[in-house]
Amino acid sequence: MAAGAEIVYLSRADVEGLGMSMREVLDAVDAGFAAKGRGQTEMPPKPGIHTRADCFIHAMPAYVEEPEVAGLKWVSGYPPNPAKGLPYISGLLVLNDPDTGLPLAVMDCAWITAMRTGASAGISARYLARPGSRIAGIVGCGVQARTSLMALVETLPDLEEVRCYELLPEVTGRFIEEMGALFPALTFTACDSAPAAAHEADVVVTAIPIVVDPSPELDAGALKPGGLAVSLDYDSAWTGAAMKECDKYCSDDVGQMLATKEHGVYFKDIPSTVYADLGELAAGLKPGREHDDERIFSMNMGIAVDDMVTARVLYERAVERGAGVRLPL
Ligand SMILES: NC(=O)c1ccc[n+]([C@@H]2O[C@H](COP(=O)([O-])OP(=O)(O)OC[C@H]3O[C@@H](n4cnc5c(N)ncnc54)[C@H](O)[C@@H]3O)[C@@H](O)[C@H]2O)c1
């Protein structure tokens, strides 16, 4: 990457138009996790500001040595937004030249966030799901659920069935219609509760709003032996008892999870022992799943390394194709 006196600006449409596939995002994110596991990343726990109840705007910087990329995502999550016709997640991502620090690009980060979040669920499945996993349970049928399913399709070759639960039945209907068209070989079932969606599922992904005072519906026993739970929504969906009955508790960033817990708002009742960081699994430093009947939990908070490794591919493709708008610094 070489910086000049201008930056590349990529709108959401520009970013999407670059056509990066979920498989490519998975490859980038897996490599990012492996770099993290090898200690080749710098990623301080994300600070945030909170302008309204249950709303956040987070600063997420990261440097990855190999493949080299540096930058910052400034991303907001506002639960009241969907009712206003606005996205829950929005924001911008800035890439910097690692040699000079000069900004190289500014891009919309909603697509990147959704794709790398889904990819993180796929990476959890790659290392932690039971081989032969056939049934996915999805709780909360929004943006992150869609990309998570895209990633599960890539990483679970035997996936046949998706059981979904969502607060709003019309949203479940839309999810099934859209994802059914994308993956016609899968069978979709609308469930009337989160436990019903999780029952018998080999992999359960939860992606409901993160709130300060959650009422989780998934309690001990909801995840079957041999199941993998991937939480994209902190501790909103699963109770402490459900997390503690798991044989292995993992996270995409153990340091960030424990730093967040220290603030005393989230993760009050998580297990005291964390088995592994996904980076350690991707780097081959620890085994992932070792037995068919292990219950495993992956708490994926979302990490800036995933954003940067994805944005790097997009930036290079944009430069190659002359996509986006050049703006003077
Ligand atoms: N971990 C990460 O990397 C990461 C990244 C982005 C977003 N997120 C989080 O993922 C979650 C979902 O984000 P999104 O962009 O998909 O939002 P979204 O608004 O598109 O989807 C959330 C869905 O959950 C449904 N819902 C709300 N309460 C529910 C409940 N109790 N049971 C079942 N369904 C319920 C909503 O109706 C909505 O359809 C948020 O908590 C967000 O902060 C995590």
PDB file of N, CA and C and ligand atoms in Angstrom, residues 46 56 60 73 75-79 82 86-89 113-114 116-118 120 139-146 165-168 171-172 174 194 206-211 215 217 231-234 236 252 299-303 306, ligand 1:
ATOM      1  N   LYS A  46     -11.869  -2.131  22.558  1.00  0.00           N
ATOM      2  CA  LYS A  46     -12.505  -0.965  21.940  1.00  0.00           C
ATOM      3  C   LYS A  46     -13.143  -0.021  22.966  1.00  0.00           C
ATOM      4  N   PHE A  56     -24.525   2.363  21.240  1.00  0.00           N
ATOM      5  CA  PHE A  56     -23.080   2.572  21.372  1.00  0.00           C
ATOM      6  C   PHE A  56     -22.496   3.123  20.081  1.00  0.00           C
ATOM      7  N   MET A  60     -12.650   1.164  16.892  1.00  0.00           N
ATOM      8  CA  MET A  60     -12.022  -0.160  16.815  1.00  0.00           C
ATOM      9  C   MET A  60     -10.769  -0.108  15.934  1.00  0.00           C
ATOM     10  N   LYS A  73     -12.102   1.325  12.766  1.00  0.00           N
ATOM     11  CA  LYS A  73     -13.532   1.369  12.434  1.00  0.00           C
ATOM     12  C   LYS A  73     -14.247   2.180  13.506  1.00  0.00           C
ATOM     13  N   VAL A  75     -17.920   2.626  14.585  1.00  0.00           N
ATOM     14  CA  VAL A  75     -19.177   1.945  14.256  1.00  0.00           C
ATOM     15  C   VAL A  75     -20.215   2.133  15.356  1.00  0.00           C
ATOM     16  N   SER A  76     -21.459   2.346  14.938  1.00  0.00           N
ATOM     17  CA  SER A  76     -22.513   2.524  15.934  1.00  0.00           C
ATOM     18  C   SER A  76     -23.532   1.401  15.854  1.00  0.00           C
ATOM     19  N   GLY A  77     -24.150   1.106  16.995  1.00  0.00           N
ATOM     20  CA  GLY A  77     -25.244   0.137  17.073  1.00  0.00           C
ATOM     21  C   GLY A  77     -26.383   0.776  17.853  1.00  0.00           C
ATOM     22  N   TYR A  78     -27.501   1.004  17.174  1.00  0.00           N
ATOM     23  CA  TYR A  78     -28.640   1.709  17.790  1.00  0.00           C
ATOM     24  C   TYR A  78     -29.899   0.855  17.674  1.00  0.00           C
ATOM     25  N   PRO A  79     -30.275   0.120  18.759  1.00  0.00           N
ATOM     26  CA  PRO A  79     -31.461  -0.746  18.694  1.00  0.00           C
ATOM     27  C   PRO A  79     -32.747  -0.031  18.228  1.00  0.00           C
ATOM     28  N   PRO A  82     -34.047   0.393  13.638  1.00  0.00           N
ATOM     29  CA  PRO A  82     -34.905  -0.311  12.676  1.00  0.00           C
ATOM     30  C   PRO A  82     -36.342   0.210  12.673  1.00  0.00           C
ATOM     31  N   LEU A  86     -34.066   2.882   9.861  1.00  0.00           N
ATOM     32  CA  LEU A  86     -32.607   3.066   9.757  1.00  0.00           C
ATOM     33  C   LEU A  86     -31.901   1.785  10.191  1.00  0.00           C
ATOM     34  N   PRO A  87     -30.671   1.566   9.690  1.00  0.00           N
ATOM     35  CA  PRO A  87     -29.982   0.331  10.083  1.00  0.00           C
ATOM     36  C   PRO A  87     -29.532   0.368  11.543  1.00  0.00           C
ATOM     37  N   TYR A  88     -29.550  -0.799  12.170  1.00  0.00           N
ATOM     38  CA  TYR A  88     -29.065  -0.958  13.546  1.00  0.00           C
ATOM     39  C   TYR A  88     -27.570  -0.609  13.580  1.00  0.00           C
ATOM     40  N   ILE A  89     -26.815  -1.134  12.617  1.00  0.00           N
ATOM     41  CA  ILE A  89     -25.359  -0.941  12.578  1.00  0.00           C
ATOM     42  C   ILE A  89     -25.001   0.010  11.434  1.00  0.00           C
ATOM     43  N   THR A 113     -18.856  -4.998   8.278  1.00  0.00           N
ATOM     44  CA  THR A 113     -19.208  -5.497   9.609  1.00  0.00           C
ATOM     45  C   THR A 113     -20.064  -6.745   9.501  1.00  0.00           C
ATOM     46  N   ALA A 114     -21.082  -6.677   8.644  1.00  0.00           N
ATOM     47  CA  ALA A 114     -21.990  -7.818   8.529  1.00  0.00           C
ATOM     48  C   ALA A 114     -21.240  -9.049   8.010  1.00  0.00           C
ATOM     49  N   ARG A 116     -17.918  -9.744   7.982  1.00  0.00           N
ATOM     50  CA  ARG A 116     -16.869 -10.311   8.851  1.00  0.00           C
ATOM     51  C   ARG A 116     -17.486 -10.885  10.129  1.00  0.00           C
ATOM     52  N   THR A 117     -18.661 -10.367  10.535  1.00  0.00           N
ATOM     53  CA  THR A 117     -19.330 -10.949  11.708  1.00  0.00           C
ATOM     54  C   THR A 117     -19.838 -12.339  11.361  1.00  0.00           C
ATOM     55  N   GLY A 118     -20.487 -12.442  10.204  1.00  0.00           N
ATOM     56  CA  GLY A 118     -20.930 -13.759   9.750  1.00  0.00           C
ATOM     57  C   GLY A 118     -19.737 -14.690   9.622  1.00  0.00           C
ATOM     58  N   SER A 120     -16.991 -14.636  11.248  1.00  0.00           N
ATOM     59  CA  SER A 120     -16.481 -15.069  12.560  1.00  0.00           C
ATOM     60  C   SER A 120     -17.301 -16.259  13.063  1.00  0.00           C
ATOM     61  N   VAL A 139     -31.246 -17.418  16.020  1.00  0.00           N
ATOM     62  CA  VAL A 139     -32.130 -16.629  16.885  1.00  0.00           C
ATOM     63  C   VAL A 139     -31.892 -15.155  16.592  1.00  0.00           C
ATOM     64  N   GLY A 140     -32.936 -14.475  16.122  1.00  0.00           N
ATOM     65  CA  GLY A 140     -32.821 -13.095  15.637  1.00  0.00           C
ATOM     66  C   GLY A 140     -32.492 -13.158  14.155  1.00  0.00           C
ATOM     67  N   CYS A 141     -33.460 -12.817  13.309  1.00  0.00           N
ATOM     68  CA  CYS A 141     -33.281 -13.033  11.857  1.00  0.00           C
ATOM     69  C   CYS A 141     -32.978 -11.735  11.121  1.00  0.00           C
ATOM     70  N   GLY A 142     -31.977 -10.998  11.603  1.00  0.00           N
ATOM     71  CA  GLY A 142     -31.627  -9.720  10.971  1.00  0.00           C
ATOM     72  C   GLY A 142     -30.402  -9.833  10.078  1.00  0.00           C
ATOM     73  N   VAL A 143     -29.652  -8.735  10.037  1.00  0.00           N
ATOM     74  CA  VAL A 143     -28.506  -8.612   9.125  1.00  0.00           C
ATOM     75  C   VAL A 143     -27.418  -9.635   9.441  1.00  0.00           C
ATOM     76  N   GLN A 144     -27.011  -9.701  10.711  1.00  0.00           N
ATOM     77  CA  GLN A 144     -25.886 -10.587  11.065  1.00  0.00           C
ATOM     78  C   GLN A 144     -26.289 -12.058  10.920  1.00  0.00           C
ATOM     79  N   ALA A 145     -27.573 -12.345  11.125  1.00  0.00           N
ATOM     80  CA  ALA A 145     -28.046 -13.729  10.963  1.00  0.00           C
ATOM     81  C   ALA A 145     -27.882 -14.164   9.507  1.00  0.00           C
ATOM     82  N   ARG A 146     -28.162 -13.261   8.582  1.00  0.00           N
ATOM     83  CA  ARG A 146     -28.041 -13.605   7.152  1.00  0.00           C
ATOM     84  C   ARG A 146     -26.602 -13.965   6.788  1.00  0.00           C
ATOM     85  N   TYR A 165     -35.805 -18.492  14.873  1.00  0.00           N
ATOM     86  CA  TYR A 165     -36.754 -17.788  15.747  1.00  0.00           C
ATOM     87  C   TYR A 165     -36.434 -16.304  15.710  1.00  0.00           C
ATOM     88  N   GLU A 166     -37.473 -15.512  15.670  1.00  0.00           N
ATOM     89  CA  GLU A 166     -37.334 -14.059  15.599  1.00  0.00           C
ATOM     90  C   GLU A 166     -38.556 -13.468  16.295  1.00  0.00           C
ATOM     91  N   LEU A 167     -38.325 -12.336  16.956  1.00  0.00           N
ATOM     92  CA  LEU A 167     -39.410 -11.683  17.697  1.00  0.00           C
ATOM     93  C   LEU A 167     -40.575 -11.340  16.776  1.00  0.00           C
ATOM     94  N   LEU A 168     -40.274 -10.863  15.580  1.00  0.00           N
ATOM     95  CA  LEU A 168     -41.316 -10.399  14.659  1.00  0.00           C
ATOM     96  C   LEU A 168     -41.536 -11.450  13.564  1.00  0.00           C
ATOM     97  N   VAL A 171     -40.605 -10.722  10.009  1.00  0.00           N
ATOM     98  CA  VAL A 171     -39.158 -10.693   9.745  1.00  0.00           C
ATOM     99  C   VAL A 171     -38.652 -12.119   9.497  1.00  0.00           C
ATOM    100  N   THR A 172     -39.175 -13.080  10.259  1.00  0.00           N
ATOM    101  CA  THR A 172     -38.810 -14.490  10.013  1.00  0.00           C
ATOM    102  C   THR A 172     -39.210 -14.872   8.599  1.00  0.00           C
ATOM    103  N   ARG A 174     -39.553 -12.999   5.965  1.00  0.00           N
ATOM    104  CA  ARG A 174     -38.639 -12.385   4.969  1.00  0.00           C
ATOM    105  C   ARG A 174     -37.301 -13.113   4.929  1.00  0.00           C
ATOM    106  N   ALA A 194     -36.980 -19.209  21.098  1.00  0.00           N
ATOM    107  CA  ALA A 194     -35.535 -19.433  20.938  1.00  0.00           C
ATOM    108  C   ALA A 194     -35.162 -20.875  21.313  1.00  0.00           C
ATOM    109  N   THR A 206     -26.834 -16.773  17.743  1.00  0.00           N
ATOM    110  CA  THR A 206     -27.790 -15.787  18.250  1.00  0.00           C
ATOM    111  C   THR A 206     -27.330 -14.388  17.861  1.00  0.00           C
ATOM    112  N   ALA A 207     -28.260 -13.579  17.356  1.00  0.00           N
ATOM    113  CA  ALA A 207     -27.934 -12.216  16.902  1.00  0.00           C
ATOM    114  C   ALA A 207     -29.134 -11.305  17.143  1.00  0.00           C
ATOM    115  N   ILE A 208     -29.450 -11.132  18.444  1.00  0.00           N
ATOM    116  CA  ILE A 208     -30.534 -10.221  18.823  1.00  0.00           C
ATOM    117  C   ILE A 208     -29.884  -8.957  19.415  1.00  0.00           C
ATOM    118  N   PRO A 209     -30.649  -7.883  19.647  1.00  0.00           N
ATOM    119  CA  PRO A 209     -30.019  -6.670  20.176  1.00  0.00           C
ATOM    120  C   PRO A 209     -29.289  -6.899  21.504  1.00  0.00           C
ATOM    121  N   ILE A 210     -28.141  -6.244  21.634  1.00  0.00           N
ATOM    122  CA  ILE A 210     -27.393  -6.275  22.894  1.00  0.00           C
ATOM    123  C   ILE A 210     -28.015  -5.218  23.804  1.00  0.00           C
ATOM    124  N   VAL A 211     -28.489  -5.643  24.956  1.00  0.00           N
ATOM    125  CA  VAL A 211     -29.076  -4.673  25.884  1.00  0.00           C
ATOM    126  C   VAL A 211     -28.410  -4.798  27.251  1.00  0.00           C
ATOM    127  N   SER A 215     -32.972 -10.405  29.097  1.00  0.00           N
ATOM    128  CA  SER A 215     -33.737 -11.533  29.665  1.00  0.00           C
ATOM    129  C   SER A 215     -33.497 -12.745  28.770  1.00  0.00           C
ATOM    130  N   GLU A 217     -33.355 -16.169  26.922  1.00  0.00           N
ATOM    131  CA  GLU A 217     -34.336 -17.265  26.873  1.00  0.00           C
ATOM    132  C   GLU A 217     -33.678 -18.628  26.795  1.00  0.00           C
ATOM    133  N   SER A 231     -22.435 -16.813  20.047  1.00  0.00           N
ATOM    134  CA  SER A 231     -23.149 -15.605  20.429  1.00  0.00           C
ATOM    135  C   SER A 231     -22.521 -14.402  19.747  1.00  0.00           C
ATOM    136  N   LEU A 232     -23.358 -13.688  18.987  1.00  0.00           N
ATOM    137  CA  LEU A 232     -22.900 -12.432  18.383  1.00  0.00           C
ATOM    138  C   LEU A 232     -23.473 -11.258  19.164  1.00  0.00           C
ATOM    139  N   ASP A 233     -24.220 -11.575  20.229  1.00  0.00           N
ATOM    140  CA  ASP A 233     -24.967 -10.541  20.939  1.00  0.00           C
ATOM    141  C   ASP A 233     -24.656 -10.523  22.439  1.00  0.00           C
ATOM    142  N   TYR A 234     -23.354 -10.651  22.761  1.00  0.00           N
ATOM    143  CA  TYR A 234     -22.900 -10.647  24.153  1.00  0.00           C
ATOM    144  C   TYR A 234     -23.677 -11.698  24.955  1.00  0.00           C
ATOM    145  N   SER A 236     -26.976 -11.548  25.702  1.00  0.00           N
ATOM    146  CA  SER A 236     -28.407 -11.251  25.574  1.00  0.00           C
ATOM    147  C   SER A 236     -29.270 -12.497  25.443  1.00  0.00           C
ATOM    148  N   ASP A 252     -13.698 -14.646  20.475  1.00  0.00           N
ATOM    149  CA  ASP A 252     -12.853 -14.107  19.406  1.00  0.00           C
ATOM    150  C   ASP A 252     -11.818 -13.142  19.961  1.00  0.00           C
ATOM    151  N   MET A 299     -18.039 -16.932  22.186  1.00  0.00           N
ATOM    152  CA  MET A 299     -18.545 -15.566  22.411  1.00  0.00           C
ATOM    153  C   MET A 299     -17.802 -14.627  21.454  1.00  0.00           C
ATOM    154  N   ASN A 300     -18.440 -14.299  20.341  1.00  0.00           N
ATOM    155  CA  ASN A 300     -17.783 -13.493  19.318  1.00  0.00           C
ATOM    156  C   ASN A 300     -18.256 -12.042  19.412  1.00  0.00           C
ATOM    157  N   MET A 301     -17.413 -11.228  20.013  1.00  0.00           N
ATOM    158  CA  MET A 301     -17.807  -9.831  20.239  1.00  0.00           C
ATOM    159  C   MET A 301     -17.616  -8.982  18.995  1.00  0.00           C
ATOM    160  N   GLY A 302     -16.789  -9.477  18.081  1.00  0.00           N
ATOM    161  CA  GLY A 302     -16.486  -8.673  16.887  1.00  0.00           C
ATOM    162  C   GLY A 302     -15.174  -7.954  17.114  1.00  0.00           C
ATOM    163  N   ILE A 303     -14.187  -8.229  16.255  1.00  0.00           N
ATOM    164  CA  ILE A 303     -12.873  -7.628  16.488  1.00  0.00           C
ATOM    165  C   ILE A 303     -12.409  -6.842  15.264  1.00  0.00           C
ATOM    166  N   ASP A 306     -10.663  -8.473  12.214  1.00  0.00           N
ATOM    167  CA  ASP A 306     -11.539  -9.013  11.156  1.00  0.00           C
ATOM    168  C   ASP A 306     -11.917  -7.919  10.156  1.00  0.00           C
TER     169      ASP A 306
HETATM  170  N1  LIG B   1     -20.362  -9.679  17.440  1.00  0.00           N
HETATM  171  C1  LIG B   1     -20.230  -8.944  16.379  1.00  0.00           C
HETATM  172  O1  LIG B   1     -19.210  -8.958  15.711  1.00  0.00           O
HETATM  173  C2  LIG B   1     -21.371  -8.088  15.939  1.00  0.00           C
HETATM  174  C3  LIG B   1     -21.279  -7.295  14.812  1.00  0.00           C
HETATM  175  C4  LIG B   1     -22.405  -6.572  14.412  1.00  0.00           C
HETATM  176  C5  LIG B   1     -23.559  -6.645  15.164  1.00  0.00           C
HETATM  177  N2  LIG B   1     -23.573  -7.412  16.280  1.00  0.00           N
HETATM  178  C6  LIG B   1     -24.740  -7.533  17.115  1.00  0.00           C
HETATM  179  O2  LIG B   1     -25.605  -8.495  16.509  1.00  0.00           O
HETATM  180  C7  LIG B   1     -26.941  -8.213  16.917  1.00  0.00           C
HETATM  181  C8  LIG B   1     -27.838  -8.176  15.699  1.00  0.00           C
HETATM  182  O3  LIG B   1     -27.424  -7.132  14.842  1.00  0.00           O
HETATM  183  P1  LIG B   1     -28.112  -6.968  13.417  1.00  0.00           P
HETATM  184  O4  LIG B   1     -27.332  -5.959  12.674  1.00  0.00           O
HETATM  185  O5  LIG B   1     -28.372  -8.309  12.839  1.00  0.00           O
HETATM  186  O6  LIG B   1     -29.511  -6.337  13.874  1.00  0.00           O
HETATM  187  P2  LIG B   1     -30.932  -6.483  13.173  1.00  0.00           P
HETATM  188  O7  LIG B   1     -31.790  -5.411  13.732  1.00  0.00           O
HETATM  189  O8  LIG B   1     -30.758  -6.569  11.695  1.00  0.00           O
HETATM  190  O9  LIG B   1     -31.428  -7.926  13.682  1.00  0.00           O
HETATM  191  C9  LIG B   1     -31.769  -8.198  15.007  1.00  0.00           C
HETATM  192  C10 LIG B   1     -33.074  -8.985  14.973  1.00  0.00           C
HETATM  193  O10 LIG B   1     -33.352  -9.509  16.271  1.00  0.00           O
HETATM  194  C11 LIG B   1     -34.760  -9.475  16.473  1.00  0.00           C
HETATM  195  N3  LIG B   1     -35.034  -9.570  17.904  1.00  0.00           N
HETATM  196  C12 LIG B   1     -35.042  -8.583  18.828  1.00  0.00           C
HETATM  197  N4  LIG B   1     -35.246  -9.099  20.067  1.00  0.00           N
HETATM  198  C13 LIG B   1     -35.378 -10.444  19.896  1.00  0.00           C
HETATM  199  C14 LIG B   1     -35.602 -11.523  20.774  1.00  0.00           C
HETATM  200  N5  LIG B   1     -35.721 -11.321  22.098  1.00  0.00           N
HETATM  201  N6  LIG B   1     -35.697 -12.762  20.264  1.00  0.00           N
HETATM  202  C15 LIG B   1     -35.571 -12.972  18.938  1.00  0.00           C
HETATM  203  N7  LIG B   1     -35.366 -11.990  18.044  1.00  0.00           N
HETATM  204  C16 LIG B   1     -35.261 -10.740  18.529  1.00  0.00           C
HETATM  205  C17 LIG B   1     -35.166  -8.166  15.848  1.00  0.00           C
HETATM  206  O11 LIG B   1     -36.558  -8.151  15.543  1.00  0.00           O
HETATM  207  C18 LIG B   1     -34.273  -8.118  14.594  1.00  0.00           C
HETATM  208  O12 LIG B   1     -34.909  -8.681  13.467  1.00  0.00           O
HETATM  209  C19 LIG B   1     -26.859  -6.899  17.680  1.00  0.00           C
HETATM  210  O13 LIG B   1     -26.793  -7.200  19.048  1.00  0.00           O
HETATM  211  C20 LIG B   1     -25.560  -6.284  17.238  1.00  0.00           C
HETATM  212  O14 LIG B   1     -25.011  -5.387  18.182  1.00  0.00           O
HETATM  213  C21 LIG B   1     -22.521  -8.133  16.671  1.00  0.00           C
END
